[in-house]
mmCIF file of C-alpha atoms and ligand atoms in Angstrom:
data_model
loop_
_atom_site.group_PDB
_atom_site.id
_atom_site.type_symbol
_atom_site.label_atom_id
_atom_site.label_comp_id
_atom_site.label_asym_id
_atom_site.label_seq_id
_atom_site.Cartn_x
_atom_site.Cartn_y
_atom_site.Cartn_z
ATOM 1 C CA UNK R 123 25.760 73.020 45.521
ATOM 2 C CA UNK R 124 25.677 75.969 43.184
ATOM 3 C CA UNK R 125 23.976 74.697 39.663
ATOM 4 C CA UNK R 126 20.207 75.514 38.747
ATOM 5 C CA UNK R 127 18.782 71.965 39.050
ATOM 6 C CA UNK R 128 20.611 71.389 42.228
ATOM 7 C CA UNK R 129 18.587 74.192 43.479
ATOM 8 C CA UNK R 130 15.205 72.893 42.070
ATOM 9 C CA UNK R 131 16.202 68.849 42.720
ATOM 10 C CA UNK R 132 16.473 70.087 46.433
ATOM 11 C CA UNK R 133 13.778 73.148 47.132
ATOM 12 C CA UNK R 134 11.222 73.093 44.691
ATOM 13 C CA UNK R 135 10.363 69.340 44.156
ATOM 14 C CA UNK R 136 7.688 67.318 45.618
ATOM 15 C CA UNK R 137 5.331 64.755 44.423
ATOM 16 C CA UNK R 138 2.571 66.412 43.391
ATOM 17 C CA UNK R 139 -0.804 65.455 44.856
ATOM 18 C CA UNK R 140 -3.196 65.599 41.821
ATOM 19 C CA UNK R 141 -1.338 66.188 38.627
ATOM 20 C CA UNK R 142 -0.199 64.197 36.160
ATOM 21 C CA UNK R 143 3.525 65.708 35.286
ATOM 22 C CA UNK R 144 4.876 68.451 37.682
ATOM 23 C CA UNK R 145 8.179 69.416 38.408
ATOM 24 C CA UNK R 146 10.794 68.554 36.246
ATOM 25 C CA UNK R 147 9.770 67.822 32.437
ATOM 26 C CA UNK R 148 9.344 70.890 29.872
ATOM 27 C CA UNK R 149 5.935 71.551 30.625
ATOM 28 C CA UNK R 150 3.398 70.287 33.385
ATOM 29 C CA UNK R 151 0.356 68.362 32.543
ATOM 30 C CA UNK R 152 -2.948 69.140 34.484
ATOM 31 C CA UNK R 153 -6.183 67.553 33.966
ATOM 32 C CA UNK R 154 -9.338 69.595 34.010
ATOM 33 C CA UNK R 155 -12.663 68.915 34.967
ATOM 34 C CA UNK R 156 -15.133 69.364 31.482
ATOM 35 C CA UNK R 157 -17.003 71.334 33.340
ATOM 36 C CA UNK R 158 -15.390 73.948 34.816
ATOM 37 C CA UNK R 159 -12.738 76.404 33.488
ATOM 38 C CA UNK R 160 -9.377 77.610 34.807
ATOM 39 C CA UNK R 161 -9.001 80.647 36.510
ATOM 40 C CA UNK R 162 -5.214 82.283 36.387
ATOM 41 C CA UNK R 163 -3.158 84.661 37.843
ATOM 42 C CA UNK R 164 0.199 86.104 38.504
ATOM 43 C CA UNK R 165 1.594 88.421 40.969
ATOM 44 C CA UNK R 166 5.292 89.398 42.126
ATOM 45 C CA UNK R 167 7.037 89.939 44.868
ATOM 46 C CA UNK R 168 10.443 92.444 44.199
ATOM 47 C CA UNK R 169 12.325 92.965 46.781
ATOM 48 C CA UNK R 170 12.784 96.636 47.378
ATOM 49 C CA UNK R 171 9.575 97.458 46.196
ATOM 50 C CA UNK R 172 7.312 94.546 48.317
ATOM 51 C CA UNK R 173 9.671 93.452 50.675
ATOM 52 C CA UNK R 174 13.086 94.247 52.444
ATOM 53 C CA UNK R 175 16.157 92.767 51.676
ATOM 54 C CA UNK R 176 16.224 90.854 55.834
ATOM 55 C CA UNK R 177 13.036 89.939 55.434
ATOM 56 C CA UNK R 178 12.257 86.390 56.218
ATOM 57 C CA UNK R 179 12.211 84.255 53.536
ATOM 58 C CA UNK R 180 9.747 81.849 55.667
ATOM 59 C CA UNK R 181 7.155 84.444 55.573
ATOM 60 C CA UNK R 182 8.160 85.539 52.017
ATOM 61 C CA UNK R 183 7.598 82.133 50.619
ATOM 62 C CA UNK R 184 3.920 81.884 52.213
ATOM 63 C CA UNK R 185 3.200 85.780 51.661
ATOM 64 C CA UNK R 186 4.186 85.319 47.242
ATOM 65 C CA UNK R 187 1.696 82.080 47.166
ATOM 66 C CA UNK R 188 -0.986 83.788 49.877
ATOM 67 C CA UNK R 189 -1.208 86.770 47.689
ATOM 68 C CA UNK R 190 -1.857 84.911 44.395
ATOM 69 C CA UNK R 191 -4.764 82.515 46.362
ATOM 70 C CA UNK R 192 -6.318 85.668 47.647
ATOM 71 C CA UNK R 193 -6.892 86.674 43.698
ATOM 72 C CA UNK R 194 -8.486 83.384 43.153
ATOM 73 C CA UNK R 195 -10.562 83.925 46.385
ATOM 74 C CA UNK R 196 -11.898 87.105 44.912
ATOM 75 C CA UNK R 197 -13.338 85.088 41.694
ATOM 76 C CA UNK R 198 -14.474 82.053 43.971
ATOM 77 C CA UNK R 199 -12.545 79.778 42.237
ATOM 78 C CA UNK R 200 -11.154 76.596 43.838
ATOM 79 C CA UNK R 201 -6.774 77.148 44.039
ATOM 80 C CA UNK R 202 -5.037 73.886 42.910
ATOM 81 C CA UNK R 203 -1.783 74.683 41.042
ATOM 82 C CA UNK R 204 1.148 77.231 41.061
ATOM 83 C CA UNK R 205 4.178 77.897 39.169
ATOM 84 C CA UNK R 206 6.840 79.638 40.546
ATOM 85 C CA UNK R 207 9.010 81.861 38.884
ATOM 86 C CA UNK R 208 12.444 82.721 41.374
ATOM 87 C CA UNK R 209 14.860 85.019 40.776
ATOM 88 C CA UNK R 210 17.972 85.467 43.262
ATOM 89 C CA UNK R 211 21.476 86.929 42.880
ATOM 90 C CA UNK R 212 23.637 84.114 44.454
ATOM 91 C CA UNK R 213 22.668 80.480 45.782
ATOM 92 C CA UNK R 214 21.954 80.931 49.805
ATOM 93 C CA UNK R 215 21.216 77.135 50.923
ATOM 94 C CA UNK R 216 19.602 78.918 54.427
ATOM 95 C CA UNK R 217 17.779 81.465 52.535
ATOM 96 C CA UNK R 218 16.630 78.713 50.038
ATOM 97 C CA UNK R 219 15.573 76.183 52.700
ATOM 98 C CA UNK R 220 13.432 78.848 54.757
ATOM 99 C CA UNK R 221 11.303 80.472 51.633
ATOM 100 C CA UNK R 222 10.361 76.632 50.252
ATOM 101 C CA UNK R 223 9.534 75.357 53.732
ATOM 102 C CA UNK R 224 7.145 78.950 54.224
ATOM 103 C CA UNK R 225 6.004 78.194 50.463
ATOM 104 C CA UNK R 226 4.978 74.456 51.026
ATOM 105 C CA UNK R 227 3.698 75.497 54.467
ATOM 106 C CA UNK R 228 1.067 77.878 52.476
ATOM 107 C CA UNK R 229 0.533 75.335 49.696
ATOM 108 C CA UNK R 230 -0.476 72.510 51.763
ATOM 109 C CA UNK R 231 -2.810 74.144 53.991
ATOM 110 C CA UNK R 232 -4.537 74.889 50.339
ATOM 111 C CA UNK R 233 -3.852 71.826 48.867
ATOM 112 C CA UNK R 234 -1.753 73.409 46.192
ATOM 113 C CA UNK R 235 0.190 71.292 43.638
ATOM 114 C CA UNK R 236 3.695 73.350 42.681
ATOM 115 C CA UNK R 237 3.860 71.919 38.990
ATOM 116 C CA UNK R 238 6.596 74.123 37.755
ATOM 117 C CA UNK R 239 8.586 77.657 37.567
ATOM 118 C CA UNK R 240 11.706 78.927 36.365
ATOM 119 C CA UNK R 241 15.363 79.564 38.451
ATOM 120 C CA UNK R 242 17.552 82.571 37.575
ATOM 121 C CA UNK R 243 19.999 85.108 38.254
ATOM 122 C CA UNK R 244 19.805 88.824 39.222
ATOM 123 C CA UNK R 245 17.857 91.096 41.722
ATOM 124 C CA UNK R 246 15.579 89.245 44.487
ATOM 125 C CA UNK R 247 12.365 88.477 43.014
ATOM 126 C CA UNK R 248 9.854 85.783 42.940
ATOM 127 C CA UNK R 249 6.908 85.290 41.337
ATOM 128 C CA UNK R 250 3.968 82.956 41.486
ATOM 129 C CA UNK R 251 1.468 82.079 38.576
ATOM 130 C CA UNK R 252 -1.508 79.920 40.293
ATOM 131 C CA UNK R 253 -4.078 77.890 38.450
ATOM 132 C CA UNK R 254 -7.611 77.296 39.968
ATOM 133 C CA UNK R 255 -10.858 76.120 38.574
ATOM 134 C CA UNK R 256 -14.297 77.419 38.647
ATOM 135 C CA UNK R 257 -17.482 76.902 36.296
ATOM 136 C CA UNK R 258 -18.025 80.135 33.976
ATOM 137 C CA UNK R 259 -21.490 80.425 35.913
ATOM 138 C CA UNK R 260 -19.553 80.371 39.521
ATOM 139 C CA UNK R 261 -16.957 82.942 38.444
ATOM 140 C CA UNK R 262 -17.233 86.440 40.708
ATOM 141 C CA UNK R 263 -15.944 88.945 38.243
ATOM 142 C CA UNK R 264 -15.338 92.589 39.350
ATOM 143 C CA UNK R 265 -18.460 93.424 37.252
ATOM 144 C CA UNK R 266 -21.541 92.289 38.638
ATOM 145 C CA UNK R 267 -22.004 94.778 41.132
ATOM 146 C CA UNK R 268 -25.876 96.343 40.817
ATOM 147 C CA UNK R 269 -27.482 99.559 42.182
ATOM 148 C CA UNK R 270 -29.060 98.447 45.658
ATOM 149 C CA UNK R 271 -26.733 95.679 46.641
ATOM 150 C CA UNK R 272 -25.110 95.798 49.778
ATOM 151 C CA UNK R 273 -20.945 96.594 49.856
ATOM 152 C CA UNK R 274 -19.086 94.003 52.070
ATOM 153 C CA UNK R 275 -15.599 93.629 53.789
ATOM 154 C CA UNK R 276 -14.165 90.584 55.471
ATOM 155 C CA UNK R 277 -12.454 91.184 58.195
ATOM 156 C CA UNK R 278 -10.530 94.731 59.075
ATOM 157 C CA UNK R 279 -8.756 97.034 57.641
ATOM 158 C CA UNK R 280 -5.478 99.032 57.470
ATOM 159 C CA UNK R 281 -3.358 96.935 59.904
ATOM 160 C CA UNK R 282 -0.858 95.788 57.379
ATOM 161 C CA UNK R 283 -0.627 99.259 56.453
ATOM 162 C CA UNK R 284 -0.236 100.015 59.800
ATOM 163 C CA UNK R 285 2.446 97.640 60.717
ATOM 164 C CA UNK R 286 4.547 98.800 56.963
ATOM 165 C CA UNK R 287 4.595 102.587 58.915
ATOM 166 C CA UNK R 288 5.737 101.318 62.509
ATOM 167 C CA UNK R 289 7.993 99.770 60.818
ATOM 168 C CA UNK R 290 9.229 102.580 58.927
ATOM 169 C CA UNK R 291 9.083 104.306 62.470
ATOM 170 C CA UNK R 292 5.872 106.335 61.464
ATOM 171 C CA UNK R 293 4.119 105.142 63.991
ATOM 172 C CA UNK R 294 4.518 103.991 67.546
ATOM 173 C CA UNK R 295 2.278 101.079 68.548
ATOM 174 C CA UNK R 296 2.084 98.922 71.877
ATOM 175 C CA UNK R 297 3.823 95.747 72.085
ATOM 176 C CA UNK R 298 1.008 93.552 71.050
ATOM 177 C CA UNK R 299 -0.787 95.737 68.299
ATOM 178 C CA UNK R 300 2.780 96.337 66.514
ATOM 179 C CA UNK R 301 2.842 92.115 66.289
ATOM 180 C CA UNK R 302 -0.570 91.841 65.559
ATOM 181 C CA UNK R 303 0.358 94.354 62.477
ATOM 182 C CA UNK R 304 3.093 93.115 61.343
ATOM 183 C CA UNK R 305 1.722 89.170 61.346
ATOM 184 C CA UNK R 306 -1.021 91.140 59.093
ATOM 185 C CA UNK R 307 1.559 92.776 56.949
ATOM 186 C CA UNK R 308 4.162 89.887 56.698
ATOM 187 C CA UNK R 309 1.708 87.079 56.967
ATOM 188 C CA UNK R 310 -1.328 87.028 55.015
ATOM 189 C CA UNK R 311 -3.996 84.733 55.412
ATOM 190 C CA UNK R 312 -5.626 84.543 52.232
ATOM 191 C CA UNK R 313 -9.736 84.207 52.642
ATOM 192 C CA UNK R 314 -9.971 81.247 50.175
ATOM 193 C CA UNK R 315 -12.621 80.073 52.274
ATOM 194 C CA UNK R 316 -15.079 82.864 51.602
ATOM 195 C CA UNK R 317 -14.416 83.305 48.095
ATOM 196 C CA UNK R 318 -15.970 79.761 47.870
ATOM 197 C CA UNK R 319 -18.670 80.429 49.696
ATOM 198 C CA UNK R 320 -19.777 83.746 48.202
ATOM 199 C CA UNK R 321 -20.092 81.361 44.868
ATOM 200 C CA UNK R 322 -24.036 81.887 43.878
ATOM 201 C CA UNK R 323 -24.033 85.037 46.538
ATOM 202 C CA UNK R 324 -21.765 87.803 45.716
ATOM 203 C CA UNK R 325 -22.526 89.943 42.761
ATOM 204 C CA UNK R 326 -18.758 91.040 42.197
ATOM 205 C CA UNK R 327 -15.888 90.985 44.215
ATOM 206 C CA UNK R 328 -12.307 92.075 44.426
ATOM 207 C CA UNK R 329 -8.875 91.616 47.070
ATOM 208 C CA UNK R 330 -7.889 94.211 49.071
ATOM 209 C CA UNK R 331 -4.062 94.385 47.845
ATOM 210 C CA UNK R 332 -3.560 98.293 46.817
ATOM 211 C CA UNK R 333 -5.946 100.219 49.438
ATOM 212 C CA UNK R 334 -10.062 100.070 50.086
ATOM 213 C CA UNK R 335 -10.659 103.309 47.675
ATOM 214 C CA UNK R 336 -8.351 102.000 44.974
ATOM 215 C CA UNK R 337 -9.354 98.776 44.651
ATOM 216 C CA UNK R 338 -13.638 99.961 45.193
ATOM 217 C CA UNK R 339 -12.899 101.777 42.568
ATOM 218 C CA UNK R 340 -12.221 98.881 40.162
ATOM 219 C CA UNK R 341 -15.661 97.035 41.034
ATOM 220 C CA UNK R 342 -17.553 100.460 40.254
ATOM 221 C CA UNK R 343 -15.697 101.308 37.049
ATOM 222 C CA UNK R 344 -16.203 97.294 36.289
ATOM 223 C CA UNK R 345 -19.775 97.498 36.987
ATOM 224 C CA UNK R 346 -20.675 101.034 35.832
ATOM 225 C CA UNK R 347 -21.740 101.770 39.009
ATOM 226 C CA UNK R 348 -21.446 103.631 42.549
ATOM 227 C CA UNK R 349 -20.008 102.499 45.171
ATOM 228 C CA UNK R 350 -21.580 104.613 48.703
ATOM 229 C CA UNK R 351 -19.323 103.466 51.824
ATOM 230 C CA UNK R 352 -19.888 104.779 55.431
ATOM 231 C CA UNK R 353 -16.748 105.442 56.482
ATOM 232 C CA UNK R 354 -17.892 104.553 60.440
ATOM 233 C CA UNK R 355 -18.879 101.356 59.564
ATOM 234 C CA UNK R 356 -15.309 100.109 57.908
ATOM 235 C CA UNK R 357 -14.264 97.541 60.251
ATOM 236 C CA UNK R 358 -10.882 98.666 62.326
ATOM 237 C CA UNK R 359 -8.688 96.628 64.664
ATOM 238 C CA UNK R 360 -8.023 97.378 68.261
ATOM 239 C CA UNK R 361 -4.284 98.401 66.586
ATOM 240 C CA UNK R 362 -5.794 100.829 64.448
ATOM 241 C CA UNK R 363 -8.737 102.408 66.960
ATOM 242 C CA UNK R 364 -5.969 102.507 69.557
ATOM 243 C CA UNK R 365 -4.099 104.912 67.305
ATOM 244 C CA UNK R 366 -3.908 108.550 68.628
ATOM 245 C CA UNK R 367 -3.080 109.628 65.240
ATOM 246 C CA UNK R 368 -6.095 110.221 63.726
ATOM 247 C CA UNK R 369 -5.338 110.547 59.842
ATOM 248 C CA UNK R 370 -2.691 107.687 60.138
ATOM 249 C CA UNK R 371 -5.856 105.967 60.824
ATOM 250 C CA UNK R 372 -7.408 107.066 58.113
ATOM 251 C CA UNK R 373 -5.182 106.733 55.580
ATOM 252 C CA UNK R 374 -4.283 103.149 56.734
ATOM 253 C CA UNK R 375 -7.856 102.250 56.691
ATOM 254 C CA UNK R 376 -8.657 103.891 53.199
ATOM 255 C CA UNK R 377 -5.553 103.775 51.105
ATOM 256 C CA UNK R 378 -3.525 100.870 53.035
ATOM 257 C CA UNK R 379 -2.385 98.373 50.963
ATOM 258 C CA UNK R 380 -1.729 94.303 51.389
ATOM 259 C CA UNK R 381 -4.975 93.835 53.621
ATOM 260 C CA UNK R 382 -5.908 90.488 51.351
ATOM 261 C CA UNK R 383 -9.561 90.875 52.851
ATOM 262 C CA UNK R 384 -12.458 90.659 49.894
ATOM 263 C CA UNK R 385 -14.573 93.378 49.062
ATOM 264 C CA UNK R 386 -17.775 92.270 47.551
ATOM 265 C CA UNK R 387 -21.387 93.058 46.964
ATOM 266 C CA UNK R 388 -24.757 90.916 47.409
ATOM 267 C CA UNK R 389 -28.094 92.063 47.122
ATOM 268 C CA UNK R 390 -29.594 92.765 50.257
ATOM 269 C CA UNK R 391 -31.333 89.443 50.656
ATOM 270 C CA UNK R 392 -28.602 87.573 51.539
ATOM 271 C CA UNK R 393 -28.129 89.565 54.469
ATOM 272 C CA UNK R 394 -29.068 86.609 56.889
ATOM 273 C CA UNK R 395 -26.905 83.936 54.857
ATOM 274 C CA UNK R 396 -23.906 86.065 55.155
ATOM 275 C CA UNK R 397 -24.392 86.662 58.923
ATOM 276 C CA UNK R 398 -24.310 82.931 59.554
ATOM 277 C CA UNK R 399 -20.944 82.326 57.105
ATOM 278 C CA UNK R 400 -19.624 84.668 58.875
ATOM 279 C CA UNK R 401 -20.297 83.007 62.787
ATOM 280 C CA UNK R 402 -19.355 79.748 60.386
ATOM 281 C CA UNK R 403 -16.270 81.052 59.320
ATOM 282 C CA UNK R 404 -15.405 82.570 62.637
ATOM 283 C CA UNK R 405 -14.174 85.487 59.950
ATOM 284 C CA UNK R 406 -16.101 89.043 60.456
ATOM 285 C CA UNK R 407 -17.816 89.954 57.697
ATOM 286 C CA UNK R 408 -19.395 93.432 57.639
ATOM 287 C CA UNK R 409 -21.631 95.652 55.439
ATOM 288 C CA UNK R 410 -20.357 98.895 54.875
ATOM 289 C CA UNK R 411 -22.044 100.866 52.047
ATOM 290 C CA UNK R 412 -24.570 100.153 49.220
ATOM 291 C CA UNK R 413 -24.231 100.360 45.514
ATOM 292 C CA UNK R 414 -25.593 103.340 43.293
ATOM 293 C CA UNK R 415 -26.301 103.787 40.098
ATOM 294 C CA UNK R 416 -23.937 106.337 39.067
ATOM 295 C CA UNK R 417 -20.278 106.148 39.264
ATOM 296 C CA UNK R 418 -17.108 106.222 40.834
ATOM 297 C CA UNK R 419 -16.936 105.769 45.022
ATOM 298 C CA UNK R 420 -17.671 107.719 47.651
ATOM 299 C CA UNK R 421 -16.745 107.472 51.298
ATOM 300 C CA UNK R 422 -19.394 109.472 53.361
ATOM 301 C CA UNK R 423 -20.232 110.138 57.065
ATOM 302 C CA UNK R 424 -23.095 108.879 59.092
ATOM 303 C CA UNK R 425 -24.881 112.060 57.783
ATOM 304 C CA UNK R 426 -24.237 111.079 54.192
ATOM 305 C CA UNK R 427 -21.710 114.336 53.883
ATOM 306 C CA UNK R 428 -18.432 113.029 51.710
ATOM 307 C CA UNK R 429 -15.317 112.277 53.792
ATOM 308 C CA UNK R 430 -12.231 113.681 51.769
ATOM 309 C CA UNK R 431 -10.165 111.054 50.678
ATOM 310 C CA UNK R 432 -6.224 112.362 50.831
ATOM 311 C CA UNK R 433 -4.881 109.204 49.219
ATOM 312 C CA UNK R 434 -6.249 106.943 47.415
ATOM 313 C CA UNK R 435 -4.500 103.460 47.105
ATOM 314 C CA UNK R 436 -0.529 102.506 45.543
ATOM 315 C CA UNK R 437 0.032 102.480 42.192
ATOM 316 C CA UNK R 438 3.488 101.643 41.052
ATOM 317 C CA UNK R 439 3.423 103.943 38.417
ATOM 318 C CA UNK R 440 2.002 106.437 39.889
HETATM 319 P P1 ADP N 662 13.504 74.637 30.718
HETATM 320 O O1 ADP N 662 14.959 74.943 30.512
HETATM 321 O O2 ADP N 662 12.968 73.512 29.904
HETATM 322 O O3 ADP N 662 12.657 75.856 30.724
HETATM 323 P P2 ADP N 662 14.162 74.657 33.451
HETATM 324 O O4 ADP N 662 15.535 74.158 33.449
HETATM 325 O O5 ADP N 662 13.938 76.113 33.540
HETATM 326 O O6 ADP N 662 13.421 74.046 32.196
HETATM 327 O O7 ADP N 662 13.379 73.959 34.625
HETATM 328 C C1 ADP N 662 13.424 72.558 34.792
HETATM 329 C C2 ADP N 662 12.172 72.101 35.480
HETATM 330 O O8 ADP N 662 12.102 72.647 36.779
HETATM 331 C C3 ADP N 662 10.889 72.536 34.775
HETATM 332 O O9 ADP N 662 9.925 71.510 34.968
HETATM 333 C C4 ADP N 662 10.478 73.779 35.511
HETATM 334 O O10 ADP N 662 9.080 73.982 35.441
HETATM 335 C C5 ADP N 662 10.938 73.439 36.923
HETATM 336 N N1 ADP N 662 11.315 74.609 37.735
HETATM 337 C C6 ADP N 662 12.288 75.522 37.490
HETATM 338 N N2 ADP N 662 12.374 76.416 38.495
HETATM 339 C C7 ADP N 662 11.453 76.070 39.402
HETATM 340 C C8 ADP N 662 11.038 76.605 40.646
HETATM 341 N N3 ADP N 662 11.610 77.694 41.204
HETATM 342 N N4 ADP N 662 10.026 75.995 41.306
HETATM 343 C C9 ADP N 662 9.438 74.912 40.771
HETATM 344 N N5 ADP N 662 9.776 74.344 39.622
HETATM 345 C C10 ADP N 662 10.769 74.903 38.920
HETATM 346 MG MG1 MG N 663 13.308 77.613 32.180
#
């Protein structure tokens, strides 16, 4: 079993649950809602640069779809269809079964139709375009943020990071922290939930992929604002408190990448609704800075002195 349509017949075909032609014809044919719009996105994962060449194509498959819901969490819109775009130097029928049984995993516990993609030759790569729908009035764009609104962050921060440099033997964690870190790292769970739910509440929002000050940065050049964050308040794991290393800390906290929690702002009156979604959600949600007029971001002690920021986020180009 060696041919390109084997290889799709056998991995990458399954009924689809709510669209009219998926898999297998030239195009796929979705049917929208009139009143709402489609919200897309595509992100890549190249091996080498995301992910190692023994990594576990279970948690590869889930990881390339988690990553692409988590940008449709950031606009609130509602996931529903992906494409998937594979690229692999030689047929491995193990290999193949493991990344399309972590890939389904992801996309049913999202509901996620896979309505088409493309199968070649050459380095390890794979890439997922996904397809979501929100109402132009429900869209969170990066630039809605507005002086006096709180910042938030779901969740905590830096442990993927983290688990990338124990990896890499940077860092020496206990037993339980380094799996903890690495489920974070290798296992994303993308907060598709939330992004809903901050429909009608957030101001602006944006995924935590490339590192907090990196990606802040985006919402205040979006917004032509400030964004003010205490860095005492950013919410850290036992992994990363437990760490004697005090500016791996840091840096995995600021500048870590693949976190997948939102960052987003609300004015301050939702400060009681987003408390309760958060005991609803069982998902920590905490309020770390305020917005400025101004620009740019700023990461200050409890004192309101400026923390120095060493390094800001990963740019691939950079
Ligand atoms: P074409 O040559 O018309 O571009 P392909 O031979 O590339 O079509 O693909 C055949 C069908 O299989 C198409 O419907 C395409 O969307 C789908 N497909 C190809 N690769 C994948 C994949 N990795 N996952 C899901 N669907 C795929
Ligand atoms: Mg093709």
């Amino acid at each position: 079993m060696t041919s390109e349509f084997d290889v799709i017949a056998r991995y990458f075909s399954r009924p689809a649950q709510h669209t009219a032609v998926g898999v297998g014809d030239d195009a796929a044919l979705l049917a929208c809602d009139p009143a709402q719009q489609l919200a897309v996105s595509t992100d890549s994962l190249v091996e080498g640069t995301h992910f190692f060449a023994d990594a576990d194509p279970y948690f590869l498959g889930r990881k390339v779809l988690a990553v692409n819901l988590s940008d449709m969490a950031a606009c609130g819109a509602q996931p529903r269809w992906a494409t998937l775009a594979l690229t692999l130097p030689y047929v491995d029928p193990l290999w193949l079964e493991r990344f399309s049984a972590g890939f389904f995993a992801m996309a049913d516990a999202y509901a996620i139709d896979l309505i088409g993609g493309d199968t070649t030759r050459g380095p390890k790569s794979a890439t997922v375009t996904i397809l979501g729908t929100v109402s132009d009035s429900a869209f969170i764009a990066r630039s809605g943020a507005r002086a006096n609104d709180d910042v938030w962050i779901s969740g905590t921060l830096g442990d993927a990071a983290l688990g990338l440099a124990a990896h890499e033997k940077k860092a020496l964690l206990s037993d339980a922290a380094l799996s903890q870190c690495l489920a974070r790292l290798n296992n994303p769970e993308p907060r598709v939930e939330l992004g809903l739910r901050l429909r009608g509440i957030a101001t602006s929002a944006i995924d935590l992929s490339d590192g907090l000050v990196s990606d802040a940065r985006h919402i205040a050049q979006a917004s032509g604002a400030a964004l003010r964050i205490e860095f005492e308040r950013l919410p850290r794991s036992q992994a990363i408190r437990q760490l004697v290393d005090p500016n791996l800390a840091n840096q995995c906290v600021l500048a870590g990448g693949d976190d997948y929690e939102l960052l987003f702002t609300a004015a301050p009156d939702h400060r009681e609704a987003l408390a309760s979604l958060s005991r609803e959600l069982n998902l920590t949600l905490t309020r770390v800075g305020q917005v400025d007029s101004g620009s740019g971001v700023r990461i200050c002690d409890a004192s309101g002195a400026d923390v120095e920021i060493e390094h800001a986020g990963y740019d691939h180009f950079a």
